[in-house]
Tab-separated table of C-alpha atoms in Angstrom:
chain	number	residue	atom	x	y	z
Q	292	ASN	CA	-27.636	-9.345	-11.131
Q	293	ALA	CA	-25.445	-9.546	-8.021
Q	294	GLY	CA	-22.086	-10.196	-9.734
Q	295	VAL	CA	-19.594	-11.854	-7.365
Q	296	THR	CA	-20.741	-12.345	-3.781
Q	297	GLN	CA	-18.331	-13.148	-0.971
Q	298	THR	CA	-19.202	-14.162	2.568
Q	299	PRO	CA	-18.384	-13.433	5.295
Q	300	LYS	CA	-17.089	-9.857	5.025
Q	301	PHE	CA	-15.085	-10.105	8.248
Q	302	GLN	CA	-13.784	-13.078	10.228
Q	303	VAL	CA	-11.510	-13.601	13.214
Q	304	LEU	CA	-10.027	-17.054	13.668
Q	305	LYS	CA	-7.801	-18.599	16.271
Q	306	THR	CA	-4.618	-20.298	15.150
Q	307	GLY	CA	-5.361	-23.855	14.100
Q	308	GLN	CA	-9.037	-23.324	13.344
Q	309	SER	CA	-10.449	-24.101	9.924
Q	310	MET	CA	-13.044	-22.253	7.921
Q	311	THR	CA	-14.486	-21.814	4.452
Q	312	LEU	CA	-14.706	-18.531	2.585
Q	313	GLN	CA	-17.672	-18.557	0.240
Q	314	CYS	CA	-17.762	-17.141	-3.279
Q	315	ALA	CA	-20.665	-17.210	-5.707
Q	316	GLN	CA	-21.173	-15.572	-9.105
Q	317	ASP	CA	-24.322	-15.306	-11.187
Q	318	MET	CA	-22.793	-14.311	-14.516
Q	319	ASN	CA	-22.140	-17.838	-15.799
Q	320	HIS	CA	-18.405	-17.077	-15.941
Q	321	GLU	CA	-16.261	-20.132	-16.522
Q	322	TYR	CA	-13.122	-18.786	-14.808
Q	323	MET	CA	-13.010	-18.151	-11.065
Q	324	SER	CA	-10.045	-17.362	-8.859
Q	325	TRP	CA	-8.997	-16.467	-5.349
Q	326	TYR	CA	-6.467	-13.747	-4.523
Q	327	ARG	CA	-5.066	-12.474	-1.294
Q	328	GLN	CA	-4.116	-8.847	-0.850
Q	329	ASP	CA	-1.380	-7.834	1.541
Q	330	PRO	CA	0.124	-4.343	1.956
Q	331	GLY	CA	2.813	-3.692	-0.646
Q	332	MET	CA	2.349	-7.151	-2.186
Q	333	GLY	CA	-0.447	-6.452	-4.610
Q	334	LEU	CA	-2.837	-9.283	-5.383
Q	335	ARG	CA	-1.408	-12.785	-5.295
Q	336	LEU	CA	-3.184	-15.746	-6.852
Q	337	ILE	CA	-4.022	-18.589	-4.463
Q	338	HIS	CA	-6.061	-21.024	-6.562
Q	339	TYR	CA	-8.088	-20.815	-9.723
Q	340	SER	CA	-10.592	-22.773	-11.754
Q	341	VAL	CA	-11.276	-22.727	-15.490
Q	342	GLY	CA	-14.546	-24.619	-15.151
Q	343	ALA	CA	-16.600	-26.909	-12.939
Q	344	GLY	CA	-14.522	-29.837	-11.727
Q	345	ILE	CA	-11.200	-28.205	-12.697
Q	346	THR	CA	-8.929	-26.408	-10.249
Q	347	ASP	CA	-5.260	-25.514	-10.152
Q	348	GLN	CA	-2.747	-23.859	-7.880
Q	349	GLY	CA	-1.627	-20.284	-8.146
Q	350	GLU	CA	1.350	-18.477	-6.676
Q	351	VAL	CA	0.597	-18.994	-2.962
Q	352	PRO	CA	-1.515	-22.177	-2.551
Q	353	ASN	CA	-0.077	-23.602	0.667
Q	354	GLY	CA	-2.596	-23.868	3.497
Q	355	TYR	CA	-5.617	-23.507	1.216
Q	356	ASN	CA	-7.917	-25.916	-0.605
Q	357	VAL	CA	-10.557	-25.294	-3.243
Q	358	SER	CA	-13.193	-27.219	-5.135
Q	359	ARG	CA	-15.519	-26.281	-7.989
Q	360	SER	CA	-18.576	-28.522	-8.106
Q	361	THR	CA	-20.764	-25.962	-9.901
Q	362	THR	CA	-20.147	-23.076	-12.280
Q	363	GLU	CA	-21.508	-20.623	-9.715
Q	364	ASP	CA	-19.583	-21.504	-6.549
Q	365	PHE	CA	-15.887	-21.560	-5.691
Q	366	PRO	CA	-15.265	-21.900	-1.933
Q	367	LEU	CA	-11.818	-21.443	-0.382
Q	368	ARG	CA	-10.965	-23.580	2.626
Q	369	LEU	CA	-8.356	-22.730	5.225
Q	370	LEU	CA	-7.246	-26.042	6.656
Q	371	SER	CA	-5.456	-24.893	9.833
Q	372	ALA	CA	-5.344	-21.126	10.136
Q	373	ALA	CA	-2.019	-19.420	10.795
Q	374	PRO	CA	-1.265	-15.750	11.587
Q	375	SER	CA	0.476	-15.515	8.183
Q	376	GLN	CA	-2.937	-16.012	6.591
Q	377	THR	CA	-4.180	-12.729	8.002
Q	378	SER	CA	-5.121	-10.880	4.840
Q	379	VAL	CA	-7.936	-9.605	2.664
Q	380	TYR	CA	-9.223	-12.287	0.314
Q	381	PHE	CA	-10.837	-11.547	-3.012
Q	382	CYS	CA	-12.743	-13.854	-5.301
Q	383	ALA	CA	-12.947	-12.959	-8.991
Q	384	SER	CA	-14.545	-14.317	-12.136
Q	385	SER	CA	-14.065	-13.856	-15.849
Q	386	SER	CA	-15.226	-15.313	-19.112
Q	387	PRO	CA	-12.492	-15.560	-21.759
Q	388	MET	CA	-14.765	-17.690	-23.916
Q	389	THR	CA	-17.071	-14.704	-24.361
Q	390	GLY	CA	-14.214	-12.240	-24.695
Q	391	PHE	CA	-14.478	-10.857	-21.184
Q	392	TYR	CA	-10.922	-11.151	-19.958
Q	393	GLY	CA	-11.255	-8.545	-17.265
Q	394	TYR	CA	-12.099	-9.810	-13.829
Q	395	THR	CA	-15.183	-9.009	-11.789
Q	396	PHE	CA	-14.151	-8.973	-8.147
Q	397	GLY	CA	-16.163	-9.546	-5.028
Q	398	SER	CA	-16.025	-7.043	-2.177
Q	399	GLY	CA	-13.587	-9.137	-0.177
Q	400	THR	CA	-13.285	-11.006	3.115
Q	401	ARG	CA	-11.046	-9.488	5.760
Q	402	LEU	CA	-9.561	-12.333	7.781
Q	403	THR	CA	-7.609	-11.968	11.006
Q	404	VAL	CA	-5.890	-14.979	12.560
Q	405	VAL	CA	-4.896	-14.537	16.199
C	176	GLN	CA	8.950	-14.071	-8.983
C	177	GLN	CA	7.294	-10.765	-9.803
C	178	GLN	CA	6.449	-10.723	-13.475
C	179	VAL	CA	4.811	-7.292	-13.391
C	180	LYS	CA	6.610	-4.454	-11.629
C	181	GLN	CA	4.674	-1.301	-10.794
C	182	SER	CA	5.908	2.123	-9.749
C	183	PRO	CA	5.630	4.292	-7.791
C	184	GLN	CA	4.159	2.679	-4.689
C	185	SER	CA	2.506	5.946	-3.731
C	186	LEU	CA	1.785	9.184	-5.551
C	187	ILE	CA	0.506	12.580	-4.478
C	188	VAL	CA	-0.861	14.895	-7.161
C	189	GLN	CA	-2.547	18.261	-7.005
C	190	LYS	CA	-6.091	18.576	-8.309
C	191	GLY	CA	-5.988	19.206	-12.039
C	192	GLY	CA	-2.575	17.636	-12.456
C	193	ILE	CA	-1.545	14.532	-14.368
C	194	SER	CA	-1.077	11.251	-12.514
C	195	ILE	CA	1.293	8.766	-14.141
C	196	ILE	CA	1.755	5.164	-13.025
C	197	ASN	CA	4.196	2.854	-14.748
C	198	CYS	CA	4.411	-0.906	-15.149
C	199	ALA	CA	6.990	-3.198	-16.678
C	200	TYR	CA	6.586	-6.851	-17.545
C	201	GLU	CA	8.884	-9.733	-18.382
C	202	ASN	CA	6.729	-12.351	-20.092
C	203	THR	CA	6.594	-11.602	-23.823
C	204	ALA	CA	3.580	-13.917	-24.135
C	205	PHE	CA	1.401	-11.425	-22.263
C	206	ASP	CA	-1.288	-10.084	-24.588
C	207	TYR	CA	-3.794	-8.369	-22.333
C	208	PHE	CA	-2.969	-5.452	-20.031
C	209	PRO	CA	-5.741	-4.128	-17.778
C	210	TRP	CA	-5.720	-1.504	-15.064
C	211	TYR	CA	-7.842	-1.791	-11.938
C	212	GLN	CA	-9.016	0.867	-9.507
C	213	GLN	CA	-9.683	0.010	-5.881
C	214	PHE	CA	-11.355	2.210	-3.277
C	215	PRO	CA	-10.917	1.446	0.443
C	216	GLY	CA	-13.051	-1.472	1.581
C	217	LYS	CA	-13.978	-2.441	-1.970
C	218	GLY	CA	-12.796	-4.972	-4.488
C	219	PRO	CA	-10.735	-3.857	-7.497
C	220	ALA	CA	-12.780	-2.738	-10.509
C	221	LEU	CA	-11.680	-2.870	-14.123
C	222	LEU	CA	-10.816	0.642	-15.303
C	223	ILE	CA	-9.323	0.299	-18.768
C	224	ALA	CA	-7.436	-2.337	-20.741
C	225	ILE	CA	-5.220	-2.560	-23.818
C	226	ARG	CA	-3.882	-5.207	-26.154
C	227	PRO	CA	-0.365	-4.976	-27.673
C	228	ASP	CA	-1.587	-4.274	-31.194
C	229	VAL	CA	-2.196	-0.614	-30.259
C	230	SER	CA	0.138	1.871	-28.586
C	231	GLU	CA	-2.483	3.954	-26.813
C	232	LYS	CA	-6.046	3.714	-25.589
C	233	LYS	CA	-8.033	6.557	-24.134
C	234	GLU	CA	-11.260	6.481	-22.159
C	235	GLY	CA	-12.281	9.852	-20.808
C	236	ARG	CA	-9.501	11.178	-18.578
C	237	PHE	CA	-7.749	7.798	-18.451
C	238	THR	CA	-5.152	6.790	-21.043
C	239	ILE	CA	-3.002	3.678	-21.335
C	240	SER	CA	0.278	4.051	-23.216
C	241	PHE	CA	1.915	0.821	-24.342
C	242	ASN	CA	5.515	0.263	-25.480
C	243	LYS	CA	5.870	-3.316	-26.681
C	244	SER	CA	9.605	-3.143	-27.434
C	245	ALA	CA	10.364	-1.832	-23.949
C	246	LYS	CA	7.820	-4.169	-22.332
C	247	GLN	CA	6.307	-1.244	-20.478
C	248	PHE	CA	2.879	0.298	-20.149
C	249	SER	CA	1.564	3.213	-18.172
C	250	LEU	CA	-1.646	4.792	-16.951
C	251	HIS	CA	-2.130	8.535	-17.296
C	252	ILE	CA	-4.934	10.273	-15.425
C	253	MET	CA	-5.497	13.727	-16.865
C	254	ASP	CA	-7.061	16.530	-14.822
C	255	SER	CA	-6.799	14.396	-11.692
C	256	GLN	CA	-9.623	14.847	-9.187
C	257	PRO	CA	-9.902	14.076	-5.455
C	258	GLY	CA	-12.411	11.372	-6.395
C	259	ASP	CA	-9.610	9.586	-8.270
C	260	SER	CA	-7.839	8.947	-4.955
C	261	ALA	CA	-7.592	5.163	-4.814
C	262	THR	CA	-5.176	2.298	-5.255
C	263	TYR	CA	-4.404	1.396	-8.861
C	264	PHE	CA	-3.167	-1.977	-10.051
C	265	CYS	CA	-1.750	-2.888	-13.415
C	266	ALA	CA	-1.990	-6.500	-14.553
C	267	ALA	CA	-1.139	-8.760	-17.454
C	268	SER	CA	-2.167	-12.126	-18.824
C	269	ASP	CA	-1.624	-14.310	-21.852
C	270	ALA	CA	-4.239	-16.126	-23.917
C	271	GLY	CA	-6.969	-15.646	-21.348
C	272	ASN	CA	-5.020	-17.179	-18.511
C	273	MET	CA	-4.921	-15.879	-14.979
C	274	LEU	CA	-3.927	-12.277	-14.425
C	275	THR	CA	-0.624	-11.371	-12.814
C	276	PHE	CA	-0.889	-8.118	-10.861
C	277	GLY	CA	1.606	-5.406	-10.088
C	278	GLY	CA	2.176	-4.325	-6.494
C	279	GLY	CA	-0.245	-1.388	-6.620
C	280	THR	CA	0.029	2.406	-6.432
C	281	ARG	CA	-1.771	4.422	-3.814
C	282	LEU	CA	-2.814	7.707	-5.422
C	283	MET	CA	-3.831	10.736	-3.415
C	284	VAL	CA	-5.162	13.797	-5.244
C	285	LYS	CA	-5.019	16.914	-3.091
C	286	PRO	CA	-7.761	19.512	-3.522
């Protein structure tokens, strides 16, 4: 039981490049979400999904796209990387339908945009 | 718009002392209040959580105190240990919706 798996762990991008951060969970959780963590800012919600085929924007969605074609996977796409997107990105899952409201987080992707 | 405010941003406590971290919220619809612990290089991990129908919940050395009328809740770490040194986040959500996190507190426990 791997929990929430994020890849890659580290990435350096040049301004304007695009990339996809991968997130997969094997707990059959219906909710998945992406957060970014910046010093002094806590964890800010980028996008979330309450089930396959359903996504919605969080607090800081600009510059990011998501899709949820399966229950297990929730990739985050950076369309045209900017230095302001330098951050640590966390994927998380939960299952309110089974009473598990607490999130299980992945180990994060540290992204640097130069 | 920060719906959950956390203080202090950093905290230094001697080994054996009590660490106290406070959070305040604005949305009265919030009904689930978890605390997360994060070690460097790791993702946050659920530590303890409370619902507003109780005023206190204790798990080992960790206690959440909840004051619904003041819209405040706090984490107390009794007999703090160097291994407790981490960043702690409070959070809140309503009806199973997405969590809103506080800004985090970096705790250092000195031996």
